Amino acid sequence: MDYVNAFWVGGVICVIGQILIDKTKLTPARILVMFVCVGVFLTLIGVYKPLVEFAGAGATVPIVGFGYALCNGIQKAITENGVVGILTGGLTAVAGGVSAAVLFGFLASVIFKPKMK
């Protein structure tokens, strides 16, 4: 049942993004930024953590989960390090994901030899 919950929650998040692309004049970049900010806001008010516990990867893998990870990292670092955690917590929390994205993007460019159009 965990897989089903992850599938439909992640699907709903993606459908919301697709509707925003199709029905508004927002650019995809603005929608991504908006989703990250929504993830941070929902985490701050305590709504997103129960969703993550319910849906697992369905809630953490979409870009809204990046905002959730940033906010959680900052909250944890503030409790451990005080005000300095505002600057270091988000970077520490998402460093692994960002590093993996850069590494796999580089490997894909080496393997597939992209060409300019």
PDB file of N, CA, C and O in Angstrom, residues 17-94:
ATOM      1  N   GLY A  17       1.277  20.691 -11.091  1.00  0.00           N
ATOM      2  CA  GLY A  17       2.287  21.390 -11.885  1.00  0.00           C
ATOM      3  C   GLY A  17       1.919  21.453 -13.354  1.00  0.00           C
ATOM      4  O   GLY A  17       2.072  22.494 -14.008  1.00  0.00           O
ATOM      5  N   GLN A  18       1.408  20.364 -13.905  1.00  0.00           N
ATOM      6  CA  GLN A  18       1.021  20.339 -15.320  1.00  0.00           C
ATOM      7  C   GLN A  18      -0.151  21.275 -15.589  1.00  0.00           C
ATOM      8  O   GLN A  18      -0.179  21.962 -16.614  1.00  0.00           O
ATOM      9  N   ILE A  19      -1.103  21.326 -14.679  1.00  0.00           N
ATOM     10  CA  ILE A  19      -2.232  22.251 -14.843  1.00  0.00           C
ATOM     11  C   ILE A  19      -1.735  23.699 -14.824  1.00  0.00           C
ATOM     12  O   ILE A  19      -2.179  24.529 -15.619  1.00  0.00           O
ATOM     13  N   LEU A  20      -0.807  23.998 -13.925  1.00  0.00           N
ATOM     14  CA  LEU A  20      -0.246  25.351 -13.886  1.00  0.00           C
ATOM     15  C   LEU A  20       0.473  25.702 -15.183  1.00  0.00           C
ATOM     16  O   LEU A  20       0.386  26.826 -15.668  1.00  0.00           O
ATOM     17  N   ILE A  21       1.188  24.746 -15.761  1.00  0.00           N
ATOM     18  CA  ILE A  21       1.873  24.991 -17.039  1.00  0.00           C
ATOM     19  C   ILE A  21       0.867  25.218 -18.156  1.00  0.00           C
ATOM     20  O   ILE A  21       1.006  26.139 -18.965  1.00  0.00           O
ATOM     21  N   ASP A  22      -0.177  24.392 -18.200  1.00  0.00           N
ATOM     22  CA  ASP A  22      -1.150  24.451 -19.296  1.00  0.00           C
ATOM     23  C   ASP A  22      -2.120  25.623 -19.190  1.00  0.00           C
ATOM     24  O   ASP A  22      -2.492  26.209 -20.203  1.00  0.00           O
ATOM     25  N   LYS A  23      -2.564  25.961 -18.003  1.00  0.00           N
ATOM     26  CA  LYS A  23      -3.660  26.918 -17.837  1.00  0.00           C
ATOM     27  C   LYS A  23      -3.226  28.325 -17.429  1.00  0.00           C
ATOM     28  O   LYS A  23      -4.059  29.218 -17.362  1.00  0.00           O
ATOM     29  N   THR A  24      -1.957  28.526 -17.095  1.00  0.00           N
ATOM     30  CA  THR A  24      -1.490  29.858 -16.705  1.00  0.00           C
ATOM     31  C   THR A  24      -0.355  30.282 -17.631  1.00  0.00           C
ATOM     32  O   THR A  24       0.132  29.489 -18.438  1.00  0.00           O
ATOM     33  N   LYS A  25       0.054  31.503 -17.488  1.00  0.00           N
ATOM     34  CA  LYS A  25       1.178  32.010 -18.267  1.00  0.00           C
ATOM     35  C   LYS A  25       2.482  31.951 -17.474  1.00  0.00           C
ATOM     36  O   LYS A  25       3.470  32.564 -17.863  1.00  0.00           O
ATOM     37  N   LEU A  26       2.471  31.204 -16.370  1.00  0.00           N
ATOM     38  CA  LEU A  26       3.673  31.049 -15.563  1.00  0.00           C
ATOM     39  C   LEU A  26       4.699  30.209 -16.314  1.00  0.00           C
ATOM     40  O   LEU A  26       4.346  29.207 -16.949  1.00  0.00           O
ATOM     41  N   THR A  27       5.952  30.594 -16.232  1.00  0.00           N
ATOM     42  CA  THR A  27       7.007  29.795 -16.848  1.00  0.00           C
ATOM     43  C   THR A  27       7.315  28.599 -15.952  1.00  0.00           C
ATOM     44  O   THR A  27       7.058  28.640 -14.736  1.00  0.00           O
ATOM     45  N   PRO A  28       7.872  27.537 -16.511  1.00  0.00           N
ATOM     46  CA  PRO A  28       8.233  26.386 -15.674  1.00  0.00           C
ATOM     47  C   PRO A  28       9.192  26.756 -14.543  1.00  0.00           C
ATOM     48  O   PRO A  28       9.089  26.205 -13.443  1.00  0.00           O
ATOM     49  N   ALA A  29      10.097  27.687 -14.786  1.00  0.00           N
ATOM     50  CA  ALA A  29      11.025  28.094 -13.731  1.00  0.00           C
ATOM     51  C   ALA A  29      10.280  28.731 -12.561  1.00  0.00           C
ATOM     52  O   ALA A  29      10.588  28.460 -11.396  1.00  0.00           O
ATOM     53  N   ARG A  30       9.287  29.556 -12.856  1.00  0.00           N
ATOM     54  CA  ARG A  30       8.518  30.180 -11.784  1.00  0.00           C
ATOM     55  C   ARG A  30       7.686  29.155 -11.034  1.00  0.00           C
ATOM     56  O   ARG A  30       7.507  29.246  -9.820  1.00  0.00           O
ATOM     57  N   ILE A  31       7.186  28.173 -11.740  1.00  0.00           N
ATOM     58  CA  ILE A  31       6.409  27.115 -11.087  1.00  0.00           C
ATOM     59  C   ILE A  31       7.309  26.297 -10.164  1.00  0.00           C
ATOM     60  O   ILE A  31       6.923  25.954  -9.041  1.00  0.00           O
ATOM     61  N   LEU A  32       8.532  26.001 -10.596  1.00  0.00           N
ATOM     62  CA  LEU A  32       9.469  25.263  -9.742  1.00  0.00           C
ATOM     63  C   LEU A  32       9.784  26.042  -8.477  1.00  0.00           C
ATOM     64  O   LEU A  32       9.784  25.483  -7.371  1.00  0.00           O
ATOM     65  N   VAL A  33      10.054  27.343  -8.622  1.00  0.00           N
ATOM     66  CA  VAL A  33      10.348  28.166  -7.450  1.00  0.00           C
ATOM     67  C   VAL A  33       9.131  28.213  -6.533  1.00  0.00           C
ATOM     68  O   VAL A  33       9.258  28.125  -5.303  1.00  0.00           O
ATOM     69  N   MET A  34       7.953  28.344  -7.120  1.00  0.00           N
ATOM     70  CA  MET A  34       6.734  28.379  -6.331  1.00  0.00           C
ATOM     71  C   MET A  34       6.553  27.061  -5.565  1.00  0.00           C
ATOM     72  O   MET A  34       6.192  27.058  -4.380  1.00  0.00           O
ATOM     73  N   PHE A  35       6.827  25.935  -6.207  1.00  0.00           N
ATOM     74  CA  PHE A  35       6.693  24.643  -5.541  1.00  0.00           C
ATOM     75  C   PHE A  35       7.677  24.508  -4.378  1.00  0.00           C
ATOM     76  O   PHE A  35       7.335  23.960  -3.334  1.00  0.00           O
ATOM     77  N   VAL A  36       8.906  24.979  -4.547  1.00  0.00           N
ATOM     78  CA  VAL A  36       9.877  24.928  -3.452  1.00  0.00           C
ATOM     79  C   VAL A  36       9.384  25.783  -2.289  1.00  0.00           C
ATOM     80  O   VAL A  36       9.426  25.354  -1.125  1.00  0.00           O
ATOM     81  N   CYS A  37       8.896  26.982  -2.590  1.00  0.00           N
ATOM     82  CA  CYS A  37       8.379  27.866  -1.532  1.00  0.00           C
ATOM     83  C   CYS A  37       7.157  27.267  -0.850  1.00  0.00           C
ATOM     84  O   CYS A  37       7.006  27.383   0.376  1.00  0.00           O
ATOM     85  N   VAL A  38       6.297  26.607  -1.608  1.00  0.00           N
ATOM     86  CA  VAL A  38       5.131  25.945  -1.019  1.00  0.00           C
ATOM     87  C   VAL A  38       5.588  24.815  -0.099  1.00  0.00           C
ATOM     88  O   VAL A  38       5.040  24.630   0.992  1.00  0.00           O
ATOM     89  N   GLY A  39       6.614  24.067  -0.495  1.00  0.00           N
ATOM     90  CA  GLY A  39       7.153  23.015   0.362  1.00  0.00           C
ATOM     91  C   GLY A  39       7.684  23.560   1.674  1.00  0.00           C
ATOM     92  O   GLY A  39       7.447  22.985   2.745  1.00  0.00           O
ATOM     93  N   VAL A  40       8.387  24.694   1.605  1.00  0.00           N
ATOM     94  CA  VAL A  40       8.896  25.327   2.825  1.00  0.00           C
ATOM     95  C   VAL A  40       7.728  25.799   3.690  1.00  0.00           C
ATOM     96  O   VAL A  40       7.699  25.552   4.903  1.00  0.00           O
ATOM     97  N   PHE A  41       6.759  26.468   3.092  1.00  0.00           N
ATOM     98  CA  PHE A  41       5.622  27.000   3.846  1.00  0.00           C
ATOM     99  C   PHE A  41       4.815  25.877   4.504  1.00  0.00           C
ATOM    100  O   PHE A  41       4.473  25.960   5.690  1.00  0.00           O
ATOM    101  N   LEU A  42       4.524  24.832   3.743  1.00  0.00           N
ATOM    102  CA  LEU A  42       3.755  23.723   4.309  1.00  0.00           C
ATOM    103  C   LEU A  42       4.509  23.017   5.428  1.00  0.00           C
ATOM    104  O   LEU A  42       3.910  22.510   6.379  1.00  0.00           O
ATOM    105  N   THR A  43       5.833  22.982   5.331  1.00  0.00           N
ATOM    106  CA  THR A  43       6.641  22.394   6.405  1.00  0.00           C
ATOM    107  C   THR A  43       6.591  23.273   7.642  1.00  0.00           C
ATOM    108  O   THR A  43       6.472  22.774   8.762  1.00  0.00           O
ATOM    109  N   LEU A  44       6.670  24.578   7.449  1.00  0.00           N
ATOM    110  CA  LEU A  44       6.640  25.499   8.585  1.00  0.00           C
ATOM    111  C   LEU A  44       5.337  25.430   9.366  1.00  0.00           C
ATOM    112  O   LEU A  44       5.337  25.522  10.597  1.00  0.00           O
ATOM    113  N   ILE A  45       4.222  25.258   8.656  1.00  0.00           N
ATOM    114  CA  ILE A  45       2.940  25.209   9.366  1.00  0.00           C
ATOM    115  C   ILE A  45       2.585  23.800   9.832  1.00  0.00           C
ATOM    116  O   ILE A  45       1.541  23.594  10.436  1.00  0.00           O
ATOM    117  N   GLY A  46       3.457  22.828   9.528  1.00  0.00           N
ATOM    118  CA  GLY A  46       3.277  21.476  10.044  1.00  0.00           C
ATOM    119  C   GLY A  46       2.385  20.569   9.222  1.00  0.00           C
ATOM    120  O   GLY A  46       1.971  19.520   9.705  1.00  0.00           O
ATOM    121  N   VAL A  47       2.106  20.934   7.974  1.00  0.00           N
ATOM    122  CA  VAL A  47       1.213  20.142   7.137  1.00  0.00           C
ATOM    123  C   VAL A  47       1.981  19.099   6.314  1.00  0.00           C
ATOM    124  O   VAL A  47       1.480  18.005   6.081  1.00  0.00           O
ATOM    125  N   TYR A  48       3.197  19.419   5.909  1.00  0.00           N
ATOM    126  CA  TYR A  48       3.896  18.554   4.959  1.00  0.00           C
ATOM    127  C   TYR A  48       4.503  17.307   5.601  1.00  0.00           C
ATOM    128  O   TYR A  48       4.582  16.265   4.962  1.00  0.00           O
ATOM    129  N   LYS A  49       4.927  17.398   6.854  1.00  0.00           N
ATOM    130  CA  LYS A  49       5.534  16.222   7.500  1.00  0.00           C
ATOM    131  C   LYS A  49       4.574  15.037   7.580  1.00  0.00           C
ATOM    132  O   LYS A  49       4.963  13.908   7.272  1.00  0.00           O
ATOM    133  N   PRO A  50       3.301  15.229   7.972  1.00  0.00           N
ATOM    134  CA  PRO A  50       2.381  14.086   7.949  1.00  0.00           C
ATOM    135  C   PRO A  50       2.178  13.523   6.536  1.00  0.00           C
ATOM    136  O   PRO A  50       2.016  12.318   6.372  1.00  0.00           O
ATOM    137  N   LEU A  51       2.214  14.393   5.539  1.00  0.00           N
ATOM    138  CA  LEU A  51       2.100  13.921   4.156  1.00  0.00           C
ATOM    139  C   LEU A  51       3.303  13.075   3.772  1.00  0.00           C
ATOM    140  O   LEU A  51       3.160  12.039   3.116  1.00  0.00           O
ATOM    141  N   VAL A  52       4.491  13.482   4.204  1.00  0.00           N
ATOM    142  CA  VAL A  52       5.703  12.703   3.931  1.00  0.00           C
ATOM    143  C   VAL A  52       5.638  11.357   4.649  1.00  0.00           C
ATOM    144  O   VAL A  52       6.026  10.331   4.080  1.00  0.00           O
ATOM    145  N   GLU A  53       5.142  11.336   5.866  1.00  0.00           N
ATOM    146  CA  GLU A  53       5.019  10.077   6.596  1.00  0.00           C
ATOM    147  C   GLU A  53       3.996   9.146   5.940  1.00  0.00           C
ATOM    148  O   GLU A  53       4.148   7.934   5.963  1.00  0.00           O
ATOM    149  N   PHE A  54       2.975   9.734   5.325  1.00  0.00           N
ATOM    150  CA  PHE A  54       1.945   8.952   4.655  1.00  0.00           C
ATOM    151  C   PHE A  54       2.401   8.453   3.290  1.00  0.00           C
ATOM    152  O   PHE A  54       2.227   7.289   2.943  1.00  0.00           O
ATOM    153  N   ALA A  55       3.009   9.332   2.489  1.00  0.00           N
ATOM    154  CA  ALA A  55       3.313   9.008   1.093  1.00  0.00           C
ATOM    155  C   ALA A  55       4.777   8.696   0.824  1.00  0.00           C
ATOM    156  O   ALA A  55       5.106   8.205  -0.247  1.00  0.00           O
ATOM    157  N   GLY A  56       5.664   8.952   1.747  1.00  0.00           N
ATOM    158  CA  GLY A  56       7.078   8.651   1.551  1.00  0.00           C
ATOM    159  C   GLY A  56       7.661   9.368   0.346  1.00  0.00           C
ATOM    160  O   GLY A  56       7.583  10.587   0.231  1.00  0.00           O
ATOM    161  N   ALA A  57       8.221   8.604  -0.585  1.00  0.00           N
ATOM    162  CA  ALA A  57       8.880   9.172  -1.756  1.00  0.00           C
ATOM    163  C   ALA A  57       7.920   9.935  -2.657  1.00  0.00           C
ATOM    164  O   ALA A  57       8.342  10.818  -3.402  1.00  0.00           O
ATOM    165  N   GLY A  58       6.644   9.640  -2.595  1.00  0.00           N
ATOM    166  CA  GLY A  58       5.674  10.378  -3.388  1.00  0.00           C
ATOM    167  C   GLY A  58       5.601  11.839  -2.997  1.00  0.00           C
ATOM    168  O   GLY A  58       5.197  12.683  -3.792  1.00  0.00           O
ATOM    169  N   ALA A  59       5.994  12.153  -1.766  1.00  0.00           N
ATOM    170  CA  ALA A  59       5.989  13.529  -1.299  1.00  0.00           C
ATOM    171  C   ALA A  59       7.383  14.143  -1.248  1.00  0.00           C
ATOM    172  O   ALA A  59       7.527  15.355  -1.292  1.00  0.00           O
ATOM    173  N   THR A  60       8.432  13.323  -1.152  1.00  0.00           N
ATOM    174  CA  THR A  60       9.781  13.874  -1.025  1.00  0.00           C
ATOM    175  C   THR A  60      10.516  13.981  -2.352  1.00  0.00           C
ATOM    176  O   THR A  60      11.415  14.799  -2.481  1.00  0.00           O
ATOM    177  N   VAL A  61      10.174  13.180  -3.341  1.00  0.00           N
ATOM    178  CA  VAL A  61      10.892  13.217  -4.608  1.00  0.00           C
ATOM    179  C   VAL A  61      10.516  14.413  -5.485  1.00  0.00           C
ATOM    180  O   VAL A  61      11.400  15.028  -6.067  1.00  0.00           O
ATOM    181  N   PRO A  62       9.231  14.805  -5.582  1.00  0.00           N
ATOM    182  CA  PRO A  62       8.931  16.010  -6.373  1.00  0.00           C
ATOM    183  C   PRO A  62       9.603  17.243  -5.780  1.00  0.00           C
ATOM    184  O   PRO A  62      10.054  17.231  -4.623  1.00  0.00           O
ATOM    185  N   ILE A  63       9.650  18.306  -6.540  1.00  0.00           N
ATOM    186  CA  ILE A  63      10.387  19.505  -6.140  1.00  0.00           C
ATOM    187  C   ILE A  63       9.850  20.113  -4.847  1.00  0.00           C
ATOM    188  O   ILE A  63      10.585  20.788  -4.133  1.00  0.00           O
ATOM    189  N   VAL A  64       8.606  19.855  -4.502  1.00  0.00           N
ATOM    190  CA  VAL A  64       8.063  20.340  -3.227  1.00  0.00           C
ATOM    191  C   VAL A  64       8.849  19.715  -2.072  1.00  0.00           C
ATOM    192  O   VAL A  64       9.082  20.345  -1.044  1.00  0.00           O
ATOM    193  N   GLY A  65       9.305  18.492  -2.255  1.00  0.00           N
ATOM    194  CA  GLY A  65      10.111  17.814  -1.246  1.00  0.00           C
ATOM    195  C   GLY A  65      11.457  18.473  -1.027  1.00  0.00           C
ATOM    196  O   GLY A  65      12.050  18.361   0.043  1.00  0.00           O
ATOM    197  N   PHE A  66      11.965  19.185  -2.046  1.00  0.00           N
ATOM    198  CA  PHE A  66      13.221  19.927  -1.883  1.00  0.00           C
ATOM    199  C   PHE A  66      13.020  21.052  -0.872  1.00  0.00           C
ATOM    200  O   PHE A  66      13.867  21.273  -0.003  1.00  0.00           O
ATOM    201  N   GLY A  67      11.900  21.751  -0.969  1.00  0.00           N
ATOM    202  CA  GLY A  67      11.584  22.785   0.016  1.00  0.00           C
ATOM    203  C   GLY A  67      11.428  22.197   1.402  1.00  0.00           C
ATOM    204  O   GLY A  67      11.861  22.788   2.399  1.00  0.00           O
ATOM    205  N   TYR A  68      10.805  21.024   1.477  1.00  0.00           N
ATOM    206  CA  TYR A  68      10.646  20.313   2.756  1.00  0.00           C
ATOM    207  C   TYR A  68      12.015  19.985   3.352  1.00  0.00           C
ATOM    208  O   TYR A  68      12.257  20.206   4.541  1.00  0.00           O
ATOM    209  N   ALA A  69      12.930  19.478   2.529  1.00  0.00           N
ATOM    210  CA  ALA A  69      14.261  19.119   3.008  1.00  0.00           C
ATOM    211  C   ALA A  69      15.030  20.357   3.463  1.00  0.00           C
ATOM    212  O   ALA A  69      15.728  20.322   4.491  1.00  0.00           O
ATOM    213  N   LEU A  70      14.921  21.450   2.707  1.00  0.00           N
ATOM    214  CA  LEU A  70      15.586  22.692   3.104  1.00  0.00           C
ATOM    215  C   LEU A  70      15.089  23.165   4.467  1.00  0.00           C
ATOM    216  O   LEU A  70      15.879  23.496   5.357  1.00  0.00           O
ATOM    217  N   CYS A  71      13.792  23.207   4.618  1.00  0.00           N
ATOM    218  CA  CYS A  71      13.193  23.707   5.854  1.00  0.00           C
ATOM    219  C   CYS A  71      13.544  22.809   7.041  1.00  0.00           C
ATOM    220  O   CYS A  71      13.887  23.302   8.117  1.00  0.00           O
ATOM    221  N   ASN A  72      13.483  21.502   6.849  1.00  0.00           N
ATOM    222  CA  ASN A  72      13.849  20.581   7.933  1.00  0.00           C
ATOM    223  C   ASN A  72      15.310  20.748   8.327  1.00  0.00           C
ATOM    224  O   ASN A  72      15.649  20.715   9.510  1.00  0.00           O
ATOM    225  N   GLY A  73      16.183  20.900   7.328  1.00  0.00           N
ATOM    226  CA  GLY A  73      17.606  21.084   7.621  1.00  0.00           C
ATOM    227  C   GLY A  73      17.864  22.347   8.408  1.00  0.00           C
ATOM    228  O   GLY A  73      18.668  22.364   9.349  1.00  0.00           O
ATOM    229  N   ILE A  74      17.181  23.414   8.030  1.00  0.00           N
ATOM    230  CA  ILE A  74      17.354  24.680   8.743  1.00  0.00           C
ATOM    231  C   ILE A  74      16.824  24.571  10.166  1.00  0.00           C
ATOM    232  O   ILE A  74      17.483  25.017  11.120  1.00  0.00           O
ATOM    233  N   GLN A  75      15.656  23.966  10.338  1.00  0.00           N
ATOM    234  CA  GLN A  75      15.093  23.820  11.686  1.00  0.00           C
ATOM    235  C   GLN A  75      16.008  22.994  12.584  1.00  0.00           C
ATOM    236  O   GLN A  75      16.241  23.338  13.741  1.00  0.00           O
ATOM    237  N   LYS A  76      16.556  21.914  12.044  1.00  0.00           N
ATOM    238  CA  LYS A  76      17.452  21.056  12.827  1.00  0.00           C
ATOM    239  C   LYS A  76      18.742  21.792  13.184  1.00  0.00           C
ATOM    240  O   LYS A  76      19.217  21.731  14.314  1.00  0.00           O
ATOM    241  N   ALA A  77      19.303  22.519  12.204  1.00  0.00           N
ATOM    242  CA  ALA A  77      20.560  23.234  12.454  1.00  0.00           C
ATOM    243  C   ALA A  77      20.370  24.380  13.439  1.00  0.00           C
ATOM    244  O   ALA A  77      21.286  24.685  14.217  1.00  0.00           O
ATOM    245  N   ILE A  78      19.205  25.007  13.425  1.00  0.00           N
ATOM    246  CA  ILE A  78      18.951  26.085  14.388  1.00  0.00           C
ATOM    247  C   ILE A  78      18.915  25.530  15.809  1.00  0.00           C
ATOM    248  O   ILE A  78      19.462  26.136  16.731  1.00  0.00           O
ATOM    249  N   THR A  79      18.301  24.363  15.993  1.00  0.00           N
ATOM    250  CA  THR A  79      18.253  23.783  17.337  1.00  0.00           C
ATOM    251  C   THR A  79      19.645  23.340  17.800  1.00  0.00           C
ATOM    252  O   THR A  79      19.935  23.386  18.991  1.00  0.00           O
ATOM    253  N   GLU A  80      20.509  22.928  16.862  1.00  0.00           N
ATOM    254  CA  GLU A  80      21.842  22.462  17.234  1.00  0.00           C
ATOM    255  C   GLU A  80      22.858  23.591  17.345  1.00  0.00           C
ATOM    256  O   GLU A  80      23.698  23.586  18.237  1.00  0.00           O
ATOM    257  N   ASN A  81      22.815  24.553  16.397  1.00  0.00           N
ATOM    258  CA  ASN A  81      23.870  25.571  16.305  1.00  0.00           C
ATOM    259  C   ASN A  81      23.396  26.995  16.539  1.00  0.00           C
ATOM    260  O   ASN A  81      24.183  27.925  16.435  1.00  0.00           O
ATOM    261  N   GLY A  82      22.138  27.194  16.765  1.00  0.00           N
ATOM    262  CA  GLY A  82      21.631  28.546  16.968  1.00  0.00           C
ATOM    263  C   GLY A  82      21.413  29.264  15.644  1.00  0.00           C
ATOM    264  O   GLY A  82      21.084  28.650  14.624  1.00  0.00           O
ATOM    265  N   VAL A  83      21.628  30.561  15.648  1.00  0.00           N
ATOM    266  CA  VAL A  83      21.336  31.409  14.493  1.00  0.00           C
ATOM    267  C   VAL A  83      22.190  31.039  13.276  1.00  0.00           C
ATOM    268  O   VAL A  83      21.760  31.201  12.134  1.00  0.00           O
ATOM    269  N   VAL A  84      23.384  30.524  13.491  1.00  0.00           N
ATOM    270  CA  VAL A  84      24.245  30.123  12.373  1.00  0.00           C
ATOM    271  C   VAL A  84      23.572  29.031  11.536  1.00  0.00           C
ATOM    272  O   VAL A  84      23.806  28.924  10.334  1.00  0.00           O
ATOM    273  N   GLY A  85      22.702  28.265  12.145  1.00  0.00           N
ATOM    274  CA  GLY A  85      21.995  27.202  11.444  1.00  0.00           C
ATOM    275  C   GLY A  85      21.118  27.699  10.317  1.00  0.00           C
ATOM    276  O   GLY A  85      20.815  26.964   9.379  1.00  0.00           O
ATOM    277  N   ILE A  86      20.718  28.980  10.374  1.00  0.00           N
ATOM    278  CA  ILE A  86      19.924  29.542   9.282  1.00  0.00           C
ATOM    279  C   ILE A  86      20.720  29.499   7.982  1.00  0.00           C
ATOM    280  O   ILE A  86      20.170  29.237   6.915  1.00  0.00           O
ATOM    281  N   LEU A  87      22.019  29.737   8.074  1.00  0.00           N
ATOM    282  CA  LEU A  87      22.860  29.765   6.882  1.00  0.00           C
ATOM    283  C   LEU A  87      23.371  28.385   6.479  1.00  0.00           C
ATOM    284  O   LEU A  87      23.561  28.121   5.293  1.00  0.00           O
ATOM    285  N   THR A  88      23.580  27.511   7.440  1.00  0.00           N
ATOM    286  CA  THR A  88      24.223  26.233   7.125  1.00  0.00           C
ATOM    287  C   THR A  88      23.265  25.052   7.004  1.00  0.00           C
ATOM    288  O   THR A  88      23.566  24.085   6.326  1.00  0.00           O
ATOM    289  N   GLY A  89      22.116  25.116   7.653  1.00  0.00           N
ATOM    290  CA  GLY A  89      21.224  23.962   7.730  1.00  0.00           C
ATOM    291  C   GLY A  89      20.676  23.499   6.403  1.00  0.00           C
ATOM    292  O   GLY A  89      20.675  22.312   6.089  1.00  0.00           O
ATOM    293  N   GLY A  90      20.203  24.430   5.578  1.00  0.00           N
ATOM    294  CA  GLY A  90      19.630  24.062   4.285  1.00  0.00           C
ATOM    295  C   GLY A  90      20.662  23.452   3.358  1.00  0.00           C
ATOM    296  O   GLY A  90      20.393  22.467   2.664  1.00  0.00           O
ATOM    297  N   LEU A  91      21.861  24.039   3.353  1.00  0.00           N
ATOM    298  CA  LEU A  91      22.923  23.524   2.481  1.00  0.00           C
ATOM    299  C   LEU A  91      23.346  22.124   2.895  1.00  0.00           C
ATOM    300  O   LEU A  91      23.560  21.254   2.047  1.00  0.00           O
ATOM    301  N   THR A  92      23.452  21.903   4.182  1.00  0.00           N
ATOM    302  CA  THR A  92      23.844  20.585   4.684  1.00  0.00           C
ATOM    303  C   THR A  92      22.779  19.545   4.365  1.00  0.00           C
ATOM    304  O   THR A  92      23.095  18.414   3.968  1.00  0.00           O
ATOM    305  N   ALA A  93      21.513  19.920   4.484  1.00  0.00           N
ATOM    306  CA  ALA A  93      20.419  18.969   4.298  1.00  0.00           C
ATOM    307  C   ALA A  93      20.284  18.499   2.861  1.00  0.00           C
ATOM    308  O   ALA A  93      19.915  17.352   2.607  1.00  0.00           O
ATOM    309  N   VAL A  94      20.557  19.357   1.898  1.00  0.00           N
ATOM    310  CA  VAL A  94      20.325  18.995   0.493  1.00  0.00           C
ATOM    311  C   VAL A  94      21.606  18.757  -0.283  1.00  0.00           C
ATOM    312  O   VAL A  94      21.564  18.524  -1.495  1.00  0.00           O
TER     313      VAL A  94
END
